[in-house]
């Protein structure tokens, strides 16, 4: 083969890393858009995908309605989100088997916004979250979002489940929730009102749908028991003419896009909630995509494209009056178990829900709110992972305490405060665990190697010229510098001091300045100080803060503690007036 042939011959892309996925080099021009492999996947098993999508739609219908109501925008907003966001994320997202729609965690964030600022603020919050998700995608933030501590995530999920249950207690008891009242107080007030004036039909409907939604999937997982329970409750309520609050009139059709909800004066006040919402959407979507990969055994999601698809979806749905969306865990798992192999299943799910939105919305208007409450309480109950909470408690009380506090603040205050508090406590606990490894080992060596003559008793330690070697280990930070370096400044008869930093893993400015004080302290008592084992990164920082300028000639740290001890011995030997005046020494251990 000549040179020209080798140059013009095309080398096939290496797909061995993961079959069916384009390599990064092949998609470098448009890395966040669908490629030929995504289009080819649609033709693998279309019937199987359509069946899986219809199965998910049956299960997603009551959840979409319920989470739309729980978010404060209404049942129609939940359907709009499931259709638009589900379709956009399926086309643009990087997880082929993921189902996108409204979720309980999103409803927990948006319900207080709706109560305090109105529905337009909910739409603006979702729009801002979409912009943040796009920024996350372009910055490749999917690598860093995995660093969120597990106790904070578990605490948020547990708290969100508690909030959903508390939100649905008034509807399950046939009560209305006062506008703007905290969910815990509203739940307590609903229980008190029920005890004074019980509404037994509402309670019976809620308990029946709750029991069917919880127990039915355990017997036959493939049967959509939540939808059957809601349909049965609606039929009974209509036939028996039960006086139950209903969803109410739902307009058919997709509304025209409108920017009327944008109020520039409210944007700045909604930024903290939007940041929290974006982080939760990103976390839930990435975790759901990873779970789908694990269940399928053949897929591998693209984290940047997952965030890109969620960002575009959440930018679009507010203009149509939809609630914010995320990649959902339970619907994605159902999609995989139903045999989905490509994003065609998610498109089929969105199309099936679009049919309901465009033609069958009046049928959903008769659904009792108590029936939806039972389904959502069952969903929230399944969100609680008792096994993982027990595992956290076995790891340490601090981990379990962070999860418990995060969950409590989510219920009692809001999710933003809970996440911020949990992150701060988790970082403090991590810093405490890290700095617990910091320590110092003190070793004294004789100033000379000359052994004592046989039969000569050793000189007292106080009269022996000694070299103090301090081996520092672990991170030297503002939290540990005083504890580790404080004993180095205690009164000592040593004429020379060696500070060995070979096992120091971290060094901040507080520790460096305290290290300079240690050197000044020993210089004031006419002792020489040497450094050893300083890595290049630490050497730069020590030089910038003037520590190296305080060292005796040659003015640079030694590579090892042995070299520093040898230099200290030479220095002390040079200071000795005469050999006969040198104190007796003991041999090195």
Coordinates of C-alpha atoms in Angstrom, one line a residue:
X1 CA 0.0 0.0 0.0
X2 CA 1.6 3.3 -1.1
X3 CA 1.6 6.5 0.9
X4 CA -1.3 8.1 -1.0
X5 CA -3.5 5.1 -0.4
X6 CA -2.8 5.1 3.3
X7 CA -3.7 8.8 3.5
X8 CA -7.0 8.4 1.6
X9 CA -8.2 5.2 3.3
X10 CA -10.9 5.8 5.8
X11 CA -10.4 4.3 9.2
X12 CA -13.7 3.1 10.8
X13 CA -14.6 4.7 14.1
X14 CA -13.8 2.6 17.2
X15 CA -17.1 1.5 18.7
X16 CA -15.7 -1.1 20.9
X17 CA -16.1 1.0 24.0
X18 CA -19.9 0.8 23.7
X19 CA -21.7 -0.7 20.7
X20 CA -24.5 1.4 19.2
X21 CA -23.1 4.8 20.4
X22 CA -21.1 7.3 18.4
X23 CA -17.7 8.1 19.7
X24 CA -16.9 11.6 20.9
X25 CA -14.8 12.3 17.9
X26 CA -17.6 11.4 15.5
X27 CA -20.1 13.8 17.2
X28 CA -17.6 16.6 17.9
X29 CA -19.3 19.1 15.6
X30 CA -22.8 18.9 17.1
X31 CA -22.2 17.0 20.4
X32 CA -25.6 17.8 22.0
X33 CA -27.9 16.9 19.1
X34 CA -29.2 13.4 18.0
X35 CA -27.0 11.5 15.7
X36 CA -27.4 8.7 13.2
X37 CA -27.2 6.0 15.9
X38 CA -30.2 7.5 17.7
X39 CA -32.2 7.5 14.5
X40 CA -31.1 3.9 13.7
X41 CA -32.2 2.8 17.2
X42 CA -35.8 3.9 16.4
X43 CA -36.0 1.1 13.8
X44 CA -34.8 -1.8 16.1
X45 CA -38.1 -2.8 17.7
X46 CA -40.8 -0.3 17.0
X47 CA -43.7 -2.5 18.1
X48 CA -42.0 -3.2 21.4
X49 CA -41.3 0.4 21.9
X50 CA -44.8 1.5 21.2
X51 CA -46.2 -1.1 23.6
X52 CA -43.8 0.1 26.3
X53 CA -44.7 3.7 25.7
X54 CA -48.5 3.0 26.0
X55 CA -47.9 1.0 29.2
X56 CA -46.0 4.0 30.7
X57 CA -48.7 6.4 29.6
X58 CA -51.4 4.4 31.4
X59 CA -49.4 4.6 34.6
X60 CA -48.3 8.2 34.0
X61 CA -51.7 9.7 33.5
X62 CA -52.9 9.9 37.1
X63 CA -49.4 11.0 38.2
X64 CA -49.3 13.8 35.7
X65 CA -52.7 15.0 36.7
X66 CA -51.9 14.7 40.4
X67 CA -48.5 16.4 40.3
X68 CA -49.9 19.2 38.2
X69 CA -52.5 19.8 41.0
X70 CA -49.8 19.5 43.7
X71 CA -47.5 22.1 42.0
X72 CA -50.3 24.7 42.1
X73 CA -50.8 25.0 38.3
X74 CA -53.6 22.4 38.0
X75 CA -54.1 19.0 36.4
X76 CA -54.0 20.4 32.8
X77 CA -50.5 21.8 33.4
X78 CA -49.3 18.3 34.4
X79 CA -50.7 16.9 31.2
X80 CA -49.1 19.6 29.1
X81 CA -45.7 19.0 30.7
X82 CA -45.9 15.2 30.2
X83 CA -46.6 15.8 26.5
X84 CA -44.3 18.6 25.6
X85 CA -41.4 18.0 28.0
X86 CA -41.6 14.2 27.5
X87 CA -41.4 14.6 23.7
X88 CA -38.6 17.2 23.7
X89 CA -36.5 15.3 26.2
X90 CA -37.0 12.1 24.3
X91 CA -35.6 13.7 21.1
X92 CA -32.8 15.8 22.5
X93 CA -31.9 13.9 25.7
X94 CA -29.0 11.6 26.1
X95 CA -30.8 8.7 27.8
X96 CA -32.8 6.7 25.3
X97 CA -34.9 4.9 27.8
X98 CA -35.8 7.8 30.1
X99 CA -39.3 9.2 30.6
X100 CA -39.6 12.9 31.4
X101 CA -42.6 14.5 33.1
X102 CA -43.8 16.2 36.3
X103 CA -42.6 14.6 39.6
X104 CA -43.1 14.9 43.3
X105 CA -39.8 16.6 44.1
X106 CA -40.6 19.3 41.5
X107 CA -44.1 19.8 43.0
X108 CA -42.5 20.2 46.4
X109 CA -40.3 23.1 45.2
X110 CA -43.0 24.8 43.2
X111 CA -46.0 24.6 45.5
X112 CA -44.7 27.2 48.0
X113 CA -43.9 29.5 45.0
X114 CA -47.4 29.2 43.7
X115 CA -48.8 29.9 47.2
X116 CA -46.6 32.9 47.8
X117 CA -46.2 34.5 44.4
X118 CA -48.9 33.1 42.1
X119 CA -48.9 30.8 39.1
X120 CA -46.8 33.2 36.9
X121 CA -43.9 32.9 39.3
X122 CA -44.1 29.1 39.0
X123 CA -43.7 29.4 35.2
X124 CA -40.8 31.9 35.6
X125 CA -39.1 29.6 38.0
X126 CA -39.3 26.7 35.6
X127 CA -38.0 28.9 32.7
X128 CA -35.0 30.0 34.8
X129 CA -34.3 26.4 35.8
X130 CA -34.3 25.5 32.1
X131 CA -31.7 28.2 31.4
X132 CA -29.6 26.9 34.3
X133 CA -29.8 23.4 33.0
X134 CA -28.6 24.5 29.6
X135 CA -25.6 26.2 31.3
X136 CA -24.9 23.0 33.3
X137 CA -24.9 21.1 30.0
X138 CA -22.6 23.4 28.2
X139 CA -20.2 23.5 31.1
X140 CA -20.2 19.7 31.5
X141 CA -21.5 20.0 35.0
X142 CA -22.8 16.4 35.0
X143 CA -19.4 15.4 36.2
X144 CA -19.7 17.6 39.3
X145 CA -23.4 17.0 40.2
X146 CA -22.4 13.5 41.2
X147 CA -20.5 15.0 44.1
X148 CA -23.7 15.9 46.0
X149 CA -23.5 14.0 49.2
X150 CA -25.8 11.0 49.5
X151 CA -27.3 12.0 52.9
X152 CA -28.5 15.3 51.3
X153 CA -30.0 13.5 48.4
X154 CA -31.7 10.9 50.6
X155 CA -32.9 13.6 53.0
X156 CA -34.4 15.6 50.1
X157 CA -36.2 12.5 48.8
X158 CA -37.5 11.6 52.3
X159 CA -38.6 15.2 52.9
X160 CA -40.3 15.5 49.5
X161 CA -42.2 12.3 50.3
X162 CA -43.3 13.7 53.6
X163 CA -44.4 17.0 51.9
X164 CA -46.4 15.1 49.3
X165 CA -48.2 13.1 51.9
X166 CA -48.9 16.2 54.0
X167 CA -50.1 18.0 50.9
X168 CA -52.6 15.2 50.0
X169 CA -54.0 14.7 53.5
X170 CA -56.6 17.5 53.2
X171 CA -57.8 16.2 49.8
X172 CA -57.9 12.7 51.2
X173 CA -60.1 13.9 54.0
X174 CA -62.4 16.0 51.8
X175 CA -61.0 19.3 53.0
X176 CA -59.8 22.4 51.2
X177 CA -56.4 23.9 51.9
X178 CA -56.3 27.5 53.0
X179 CA -54.2 29.6 50.4
X180 CA -50.6 30.0 51.4
X181 CA -50.7 27.8 54.6
X182 CA -47.7 25.6 55.3
X183 CA -48.2 22.0 54.3
X184 CA -47.6 20.6 57.8
X185 CA -50.1 23.1 59.4
X186 CA -52.6 22.5 56.6
X187 CA -52.4 18.7 57.2
X188 CA -52.9 19.1 60.9
X189 CA -55.8 21.5 60.4
X190 CA -57.4 19.0 58.0
X191 CA -57.1 16.2 60.5
X192 CA -58.7 18.4 63.2
X193 CA -61.5 19.4 60.9
X194 CA -62.2 15.8 59.9
X195 CA -62.4 14.8 63.6
X196 CA -65.0 17.5 64.1
X197 CA -67.0 16.9 60.9
X198 CA -65.9 13.7 59.2
X199 CA -66.2 13.2 55.5
X200 CA -66.3 9.4 55.2
X201 CA -66.8 9.1 51.4
X202 CA -63.6 11.0 50.7
X203 CA -61.7 9.0 53.3
X204 CA -63.0 5.7 51.9
X205 CA -62.0 6.7 48.3
X206 CA -58.6 7.8 49.4
X207 CA -57.9 4.7 51.4
X208 CA -59.2 2.4 48.7
X209 CA -57.0 4.0 45.9
X210 CA -54.1 4.0 48.3
X211 CA -54.4 0.3 49.2
X212 CA -54.9 -0.7 45.5
X213 CA -51.9 1.4 44.4
X214 CA -49.7 -0.1 47.0
X215 CA -50.7 -3.7 47.1
X216 CA -51.7 -4.3 43.5
X217 CA -48.2 -3.8 41.9
X218 CA -46.8 -6.4 44.3
X219 CA -49.1 -9.0 43.0
X220 CA -49.0 -8.1 39.3
X221 CA -46.4 -5.5 38.5
X222 CA -47.5 -5.3 34.8
X223 CA -51.0 -4.2 35.6
X224 CA -51.5 -0.3 35.9
X225 CA -53.3 -0.5 39.3
X226 CA -53.1 3.3 40.0
X227 CA -55.0 4.1 36.8
X228 CA -57.5 1.3 37.5
X229 CA -58.0 2.6 41.0
X230 CA -58.7 6.1 39.9
X231 CA -61.1 4.9 37.1
X232 CA -63.0 2.8 39.6
X233 CA -63.2 5.6 42.2
X234 CA -64.5 8.0 39.5
X235 CA -67.1 5.5 38.3
X236 CA -68.3 4.8 41.9
X237 CA -68.4 8.5 42.7
X238 CA -70.4 9.2 39.5
X239 CA -72.9 6.3 40.0
X240 CA -73.4 6.9 43.7
X241 CA -73.5 10.7 43.2
X242 CA -71.0 11.2 46.0
X243 CA -70.4 14.8 47.0
X244 CA -66.7 14.7 46.4
X245 CA -64.5 17.6 45.2
X246 CA -63.4 16.9 41.6
X247 CA -60.6 18.0 39.3
X248 CA -63.0 20.2 37.5
X249 CA -63.3 21.3 33.9
X250 CA -60.2 20.6 31.7
X251 CA -60.0 22.4 28.4
X252 CA -59.1 20.2 25.5
X253 CA -56.3 21.0 23.1
X254 CA -52.8 22.5 23.5
X255 CA -52.8 26.2 24.4
X256 CA -51.0 28.7 22.2
X257 CA -47.6 29.8 23.4
X258 CA -47.6 33.0 25.3
X259 CA -44.9 35.1 27.2
X260 CA -47.4 36.9 29.3
X261 CA -46.3 35.2 32.4
X262 CA -42.9 36.9 32.3
X263 CA -42.7 39.6 34.9
X264 CA -39.1 41.1 34.9
X265 CA -39.5 42.6 38.4
X266 CA -40.0 39.1 39.9
X267 CA -37.1 37.3 38.2
X268 CA -34.4 38.2 40.7
X269 CA -36.4 37.0 43.7
X270 CA -37.0 33.6 42.0
X271 CA -33.3 32.9 41.2
X272 CA -32.5 30.9 44.5
X273 CA -35.6 28.7 44.0
X274 CA -34.7 28.2 40.3
X275 CA -31.1 27.2 41.1
X276 CA -32.4 24.6 43.6
X277 CA -35.0 23.4 41.1
X278 CA -32.4 23.0 38.4
X279 CA -30.0 21.1 40.7
X280 CA -32.8 18.7 41.7
X281 CA -33.9 18.2 38.0
X282 CA -30.3 17.5 37.1
X283 CA -29.8 15.0 39.9
X284 CA -33.0 13.2 39.4
X285 CA -32.5 13.0 35.7
X286 CA -28.9 11.8 35.9
X287 CA -29.7 9.2 38.6
X288 CA -32.7 8.0 36.6
X289 CA -30.6 7.7 33.4
X290 CA -27.9 5.7 35.3
X291 CA -30.6 3.4 36.8
X292 CA -32.0 2.8 33.3
X293 CA -28.5 1.9 32.0
X294 CA -28.1 -0.6 34.9
X295 CA -31.5 -2.2 34.3
X296 CA -31.0 -2.5 30.5
X297 CA -27.5 -3.7 30.6
X298 CA -26.7 -2.4 27.1
X299 CA -27.3 1.4 27.2
X300 CA -25.0 4.1 28.4
X301 CA -26.3 7.6 28.8
X302 CA -24.6 10.9 27.8
X303 CA -24.8 13.2 30.8
X304 CA -24.4 16.4 28.9
X305 CA -27.2 15.5 26.5
X306 CA -29.4 14.5 29.4
X307 CA -29.0 18.0 30.9
X308 CA -29.4 19.6 27.5
X309 CA -32.7 17.8 26.8
X310 CA -34.0 18.7 30.2
X311 CA -33.0 22.3 29.7
X312 CA -34.7 22.7 26.4
X313 CA -37.8 21.0 27.7
X314 CA -38.1 23.3 30.7
X315 CA -37.4 26.4 28.6
X316 CA -40.4 25.4 26.3
X317 CA -43.1 24.2 28.6
X318 CA -43.7 27.5 30.6
X319 CA -44.8 29.3 27.4
X320 CA -47.6 26.7 27.1
X321 CA -48.5 26.9 30.8
X322 CA -46.8 23.7 31.8
X323 CA -45.1 22.9 35.1
X324 CA -41.3 22.1 35.3
X325 CA -40.3 18.6 34.3
X326 CA -37.6 16.1 35.1
X327 CA -36.5 12.6 34.1
X328 CA -38.5 10.5 36.5
X329 CA -37.2 7.4 38.2
X330 CA -40.4 5.2 38.5
X331 CA -41.7 5.8 35.0
X332 CA -38.3 5.2 33.5
X333 CA -38.0 2.0 35.4
X334 CA -41.5 0.9 34.1
X335 CA -40.4 1.8 30.6
X336 CA -37.3 -0.4 30.8
X337 CA -39.3 -3.3 32.4
X338 CA -41.9 -3.0 29.6
X339 CA -39.2 -3.8 27.0
X340 CA -38.3 -0.4 25.6
X341 CA -35.1 -0.3 23.5
X342 CA -35.1 3.3 22.1
X343 CA -36.5 6.8 22.6
X344 CA -39.5 5.8 20.5
X345 CA -41.1 4.5 23.7
X346 CA -40.9 7.9 25.3
X347 CA -42.4 9.5 22.1
X348 CA -45.2 6.9 22.2
X349 CA -45.9 7.8 25.8
X350 CA -46.0 11.5 25.0
X351 CA -48.3 10.8 22.0
X352 CA -50.7 8.8 24.1
X353 CA -51.0 11.5 26.7
X354 CA -51.4 14.1 23.9
X355 CA -54.5 12.1 22.8
X356 CA -55.9 12.5 26.3
X357 CA -55.1 16.2 26.3
X358 CA -56.6 16.9 22.9
X359 CA -59.7 14.7 23.0
X360 CA -60.4 13.0 26.4
X361 CA -59.7 15.8 28.9
X362 CA -63.4 16.0 29.9
X363 CA -63.2 12.4 31.1
X364 CA -60.5 13.4 33.5
X365 CA -62.4 16.4 34.9
X366 CA -64.7 14.0 36.9
X367 CA -61.8 12.4 38.8
X368 CA -62.2 12.9 42.6
X369 CA -59.4 14.7 44.3
X370 CA -59.5 12.1 47.0
X371 CA -58.6 9.4 44.4
X372 CA -55.6 11.4 43.2
X373 CA -54.6 11.9 46.8
X374 CA -54.5 8.2 47.4
X375 CA -52.4 7.6 44.3
X376 CA -49.9 10.4 45.2
X377 CA -49.6 9.2 48.8
X378 CA -48.8 5.7 47.5
X379 CA -46.2 7.2 45.1
X380 CA -44.6 9.2 48.0
X381 CA -44.6 6.1 50.1
X382 CA -42.6 4.2 47.4
X383 CA -40.1 7.1 47.3
X384 CA -39.0 6.2 50.8
X385 CA -36.0 3.8 50.7
X386 CA -35.8 2.3 54.1
X387 CA -32.8 0.2 53.2
X388 CA -30.7 3.1 52.2
X389 CA -31.6 5.0 55.3
X390 CA -30.6 2.1 57.5
X391 CA -27.3 1.9 55.6
X392 CA -26.6 5.6 56.3
X393 CA -27.2 5.0 60.0
X394 CA -24.7 2.2 60.0
X395 CA -22.1 4.3 58.3
X396 CA -22.3 6.9 61.1
X397 CA -24.6 9.0 63.2
X398 CA -23.5 12.1 61.4
X399 CA -24.6 10.8 58.0
X400 CA -28.0 9.8 59.4
X401 CA -28.4 13.2 61.2
X402 CA -27.8 15.1 58.0
X403 CA -30.4 13.1 56.1
X404 CA -32.9 13.5 59.0
X405 CA -32.3 17.3 59.3
X406 CA -32.6 17.8 55.6
X407 CA -35.9 15.9 55.5
X408 CA -37.2 17.8 58.5
X409 CA -36.3 21.2 57.0
X410 CA -37.9 20.2 53.7
X411 CA -41.2 19.6 55.5
X412 CA -41.0 22.4 58.1
X413 CA -39.4 25.2 56.0
X414 CA -38.7 24.7 52.3
X415 CA -36.5 22.6 50.1
X416 CA -34.0 25.5 49.3
X417 CA -33.2 25.9 53.0
X418 CA -33.0 22.2 53.5
X419 CA -30.5 21.7 50.6
X420 CA -28.3 24.6 51.6
X421 CA -28.2 23.5 55.2
X422 CA -27.6 19.8 54.3
X423 CA -24.7 20.8 52.0
X424 CA -23.1 23.0 54.6
X425 CA -23.3 20.3 57.3
X426 CA -22.1 17.6 54.9
X427 CA -19.1 19.6 54.0
X428 CA -18.4 20.3 57.6
X429 CA -18.6 16.6 58.4
X430 CA -16.3 15.8 55.5
X431 CA -13.8 18.4 56.6
X432 CA -13.9 17.0 60.1
X433 CA -13.3 13.4 58.9
X434 CA -10.5 14.6 56.6
X435 CA -8.7 16.6 59.3
X436 CA -9.0 13.9 61.9
X437 CA -6.1 12.2 60.0
X438 CA -3.8 15.1 60.7
X439 CA -1.1 14.4 63.3
X440 CA 2.5 15.0 64.3
X441 CA 5.2 12.5 65.5
X442 CA 8.0 13.9 67.7
X443 CA 11.4 12.2 67.5
X444 CA 14.6 13.3 69.2
X445 CA 18.0 12.2 67.8
X446 CA 21.5 12.9 69.2
X447 CA 23.4 15.7 67.7
X448 CA 26.4 13.4 66.9
X449 CA 26.9 9.9 65.7
X450 CA 30.0 9.2 67.8
X451 CA 29.2 6.3 70.2
X452 CA 30.0 6.6 73.9
X453 CA 33.1 4.8 75.1
X454 CA 32.5 1.5 76.6
X455 CA 31.5 1.7 80.3
X456 CA 30.7 5.5 80.2
X457 CA 27.3 6.3 81.5
X458 CA 25.1 8.5 79.1
X459 CA 24.8 12.1 79.8
X460 CA 21.5 13.5 81.1
X461 CA 19.0 14.5 78.4
X462 CA 19.0 18.1 79.6
X463 CA 22.7 18.4 79.0
X464 CA 22.7 16.6 75.7
X465 CA 22.7 18.6 72.5
X466 CA 19.7 17.0 70.6
X467 CA 17.9 17.5 67.3
X468 CA 14.1 17.5 67.4
X469 CA 12.5 15.9 64.4
X470 CA 8.8 16.5 63.9
X471 CA 7.1 14.4 61.3
X472 CA 3.9 16.1 60.1
X473 CA 1.2 14.1 58.4
X474 CA -2.2 14.6 56.9
X475 CA -3.8 17.9 55.8
X476 CA -2.6 21.1 57.5
X477 CA -5.5 23.4 57.2
X478 CA -7.1 26.1 59.2
X479 CA -9.0 23.5 61.2
X480 CA -5.9 21.5 62.2
X481 CA -2.9 23.8 62.0
X482 CA -3.0 24.9 65.7
X483 CA -3.6 21.4 67.0
X484 CA -0.7 19.9 65.0
X485 CA 1.8 22.8 65.1
X486 CA 1.0 24.0 68.6
X487 CA 3.1 21.2 70.4
X488 CA 6.1 22.0 68.1
X489 CA 6.4 25.4 69.9
X490 CA 6.5 23.9 73.4
X491 CA 9.7 24.6 75.4
X492 CA 12.5 22.3 74.2
X493 CA 16.3 21.9 74.9
X494 CA 16.9 21.0 71.2
X495 CA 19.5 23.1 69.5
X496 CA 18.1 22.1 66.0
X497 CA 14.6 21.4 64.7
X498 CA 13.6 19.5 61.6
X499 CA 10.1 19.8 60.3
X500 CA 9.4 17.0 57.9
X501 CA 6.4 17.7 55.5
X502 CA 6.8 14.6 53.3
X503 CA 3.4 13.2 54.5
X504 CA 1.5 16.4 54.4
X505 CA -1.4 16.1 51.9
X506 CA -2.7 19.6 52.0
X507 CA -1.4 23.0 53.1
X508 CA -3.4 26.3 53.3
X509 CA -2.4 29.8 54.0
X510 CA -3.3 29.6 57.7
X511 CA -1.1 26.6 58.2
X512 CA 1.8 28.3 56.3
X513 CA 1.6 31.4 58.4
X514 CA 1.6 29.4 61.6
X515 CA 4.6 27.5 60.2
X516 CA 6.4 30.8 59.9
X517 CA 5.6 31.5 63.5
X518 CA 7.1 28.1 64.5
X519 CA 10.3 29.0 62.7
X520 CA 10.5 32.5 64.3
X521 CA 9.8 30.9 67.7
X522 CA 12.8 28.6 67.5
X523 CA 15.0 31.2 66.0
X524 CA 14.4 33.5 68.9
X525 CA 15.8 30.8 71.2
X526 CA 18.8 30.4 68.9
X527 CA 17.8 27.1 67.5
X528 CA 18.2 26.3 63.8
X529 CA 15.2 25.1 61.8
X530 CA 15.2 23.0 58.6
X531 CA 12.4 21.8 56.4
X532 CA 12.3 18.5 54.5
X533 CA 10.0 16.6 52.2
X534 CA 8.3 19.6 50.7
X535 CA 6.5 18.9 47.4
X536 CA 6.8 21.4 44.5
X537 CA 3.3 22.8 44.9
X538 CA 3.8 23.4 48.6
X539 CA 7.3 24.9 48.0
X540 CA 5.7 27.6 45.8
X541 CA 3.2 28.6 48.5
X542 CA 5.9 28.5 51.2
X543 CA 8.1 30.8 49.1
X544 CA 5.2 33.2 48.3
X545 CA 4.4 33.7 52.0
X546 CA 8.1 34.2 53.0
X547 CA 8.6 30.9 54.9
X548 CA 11.6 29.8 52.8
X549 CA 13.4 33.1 53.4
X550 CA 13.5 32.3 57.1
X551 CA 15.5 29.0 56.6
X552 CA 19.3 28.9 57.2
X553 CA 21.7 28.3 54.3
X554 CA 21.2 26.8 51.8
X555 CA 17.7 28.3 52.3
X556 CA 15.8 25.5 50.6
X557 CA 14.0 22.4 52.0
X558 CA 15.8 19.1 52.0
X559 CA 14.5 16.1 50.1
X560 CA 14.4 13.8 53.2
X561 CA 14.5 14.1 56.9
X562 CA 17.8 12.3 57.0
X563 CA 19.5 14.9 54.9
X564 CA 18.0 17.7 57.1
X565 CA 19.3 15.9 60.2
X566 CA 22.8 15.6 58.7
X567 CA 22.8 19.3 57.9
X568 CA 21.7 20.1 61.4
X569 CA 24.5 17.9 62.8
X570 CA 27.0 19.7 60.7
X571 CA 25.7 23.1 61.8
X572 CA 25.9 22.1 65.5
X573 CA 29.4 20.7 65.0
X574 CA 30.5 24.0 63.5
X575 CA 29.1 25.8 66.6
X576 CA 31.0 23.5 69.0
X577 CA 34.1 25.3 70.5
X578 CA 36.3 22.2 70.6
X579 CA 35.9 18.4 70.4
X580 CA 36.6 17.9 74.1
X581 CA 33.8 20.3 75.1
X582 CA 31.1 18.4 73.1
X583 CA 28.6 16.6 75.3
X584 CA 28.4 12.9 75.3
X585 CA 25.9 11.4 72.8
X586 CA 24.1 8.2 72.6
X587 CA 24.0 6.0 69.5
X588 CA 21.1 6.3 67.0
X589 CA 18.3 3.9 67.6

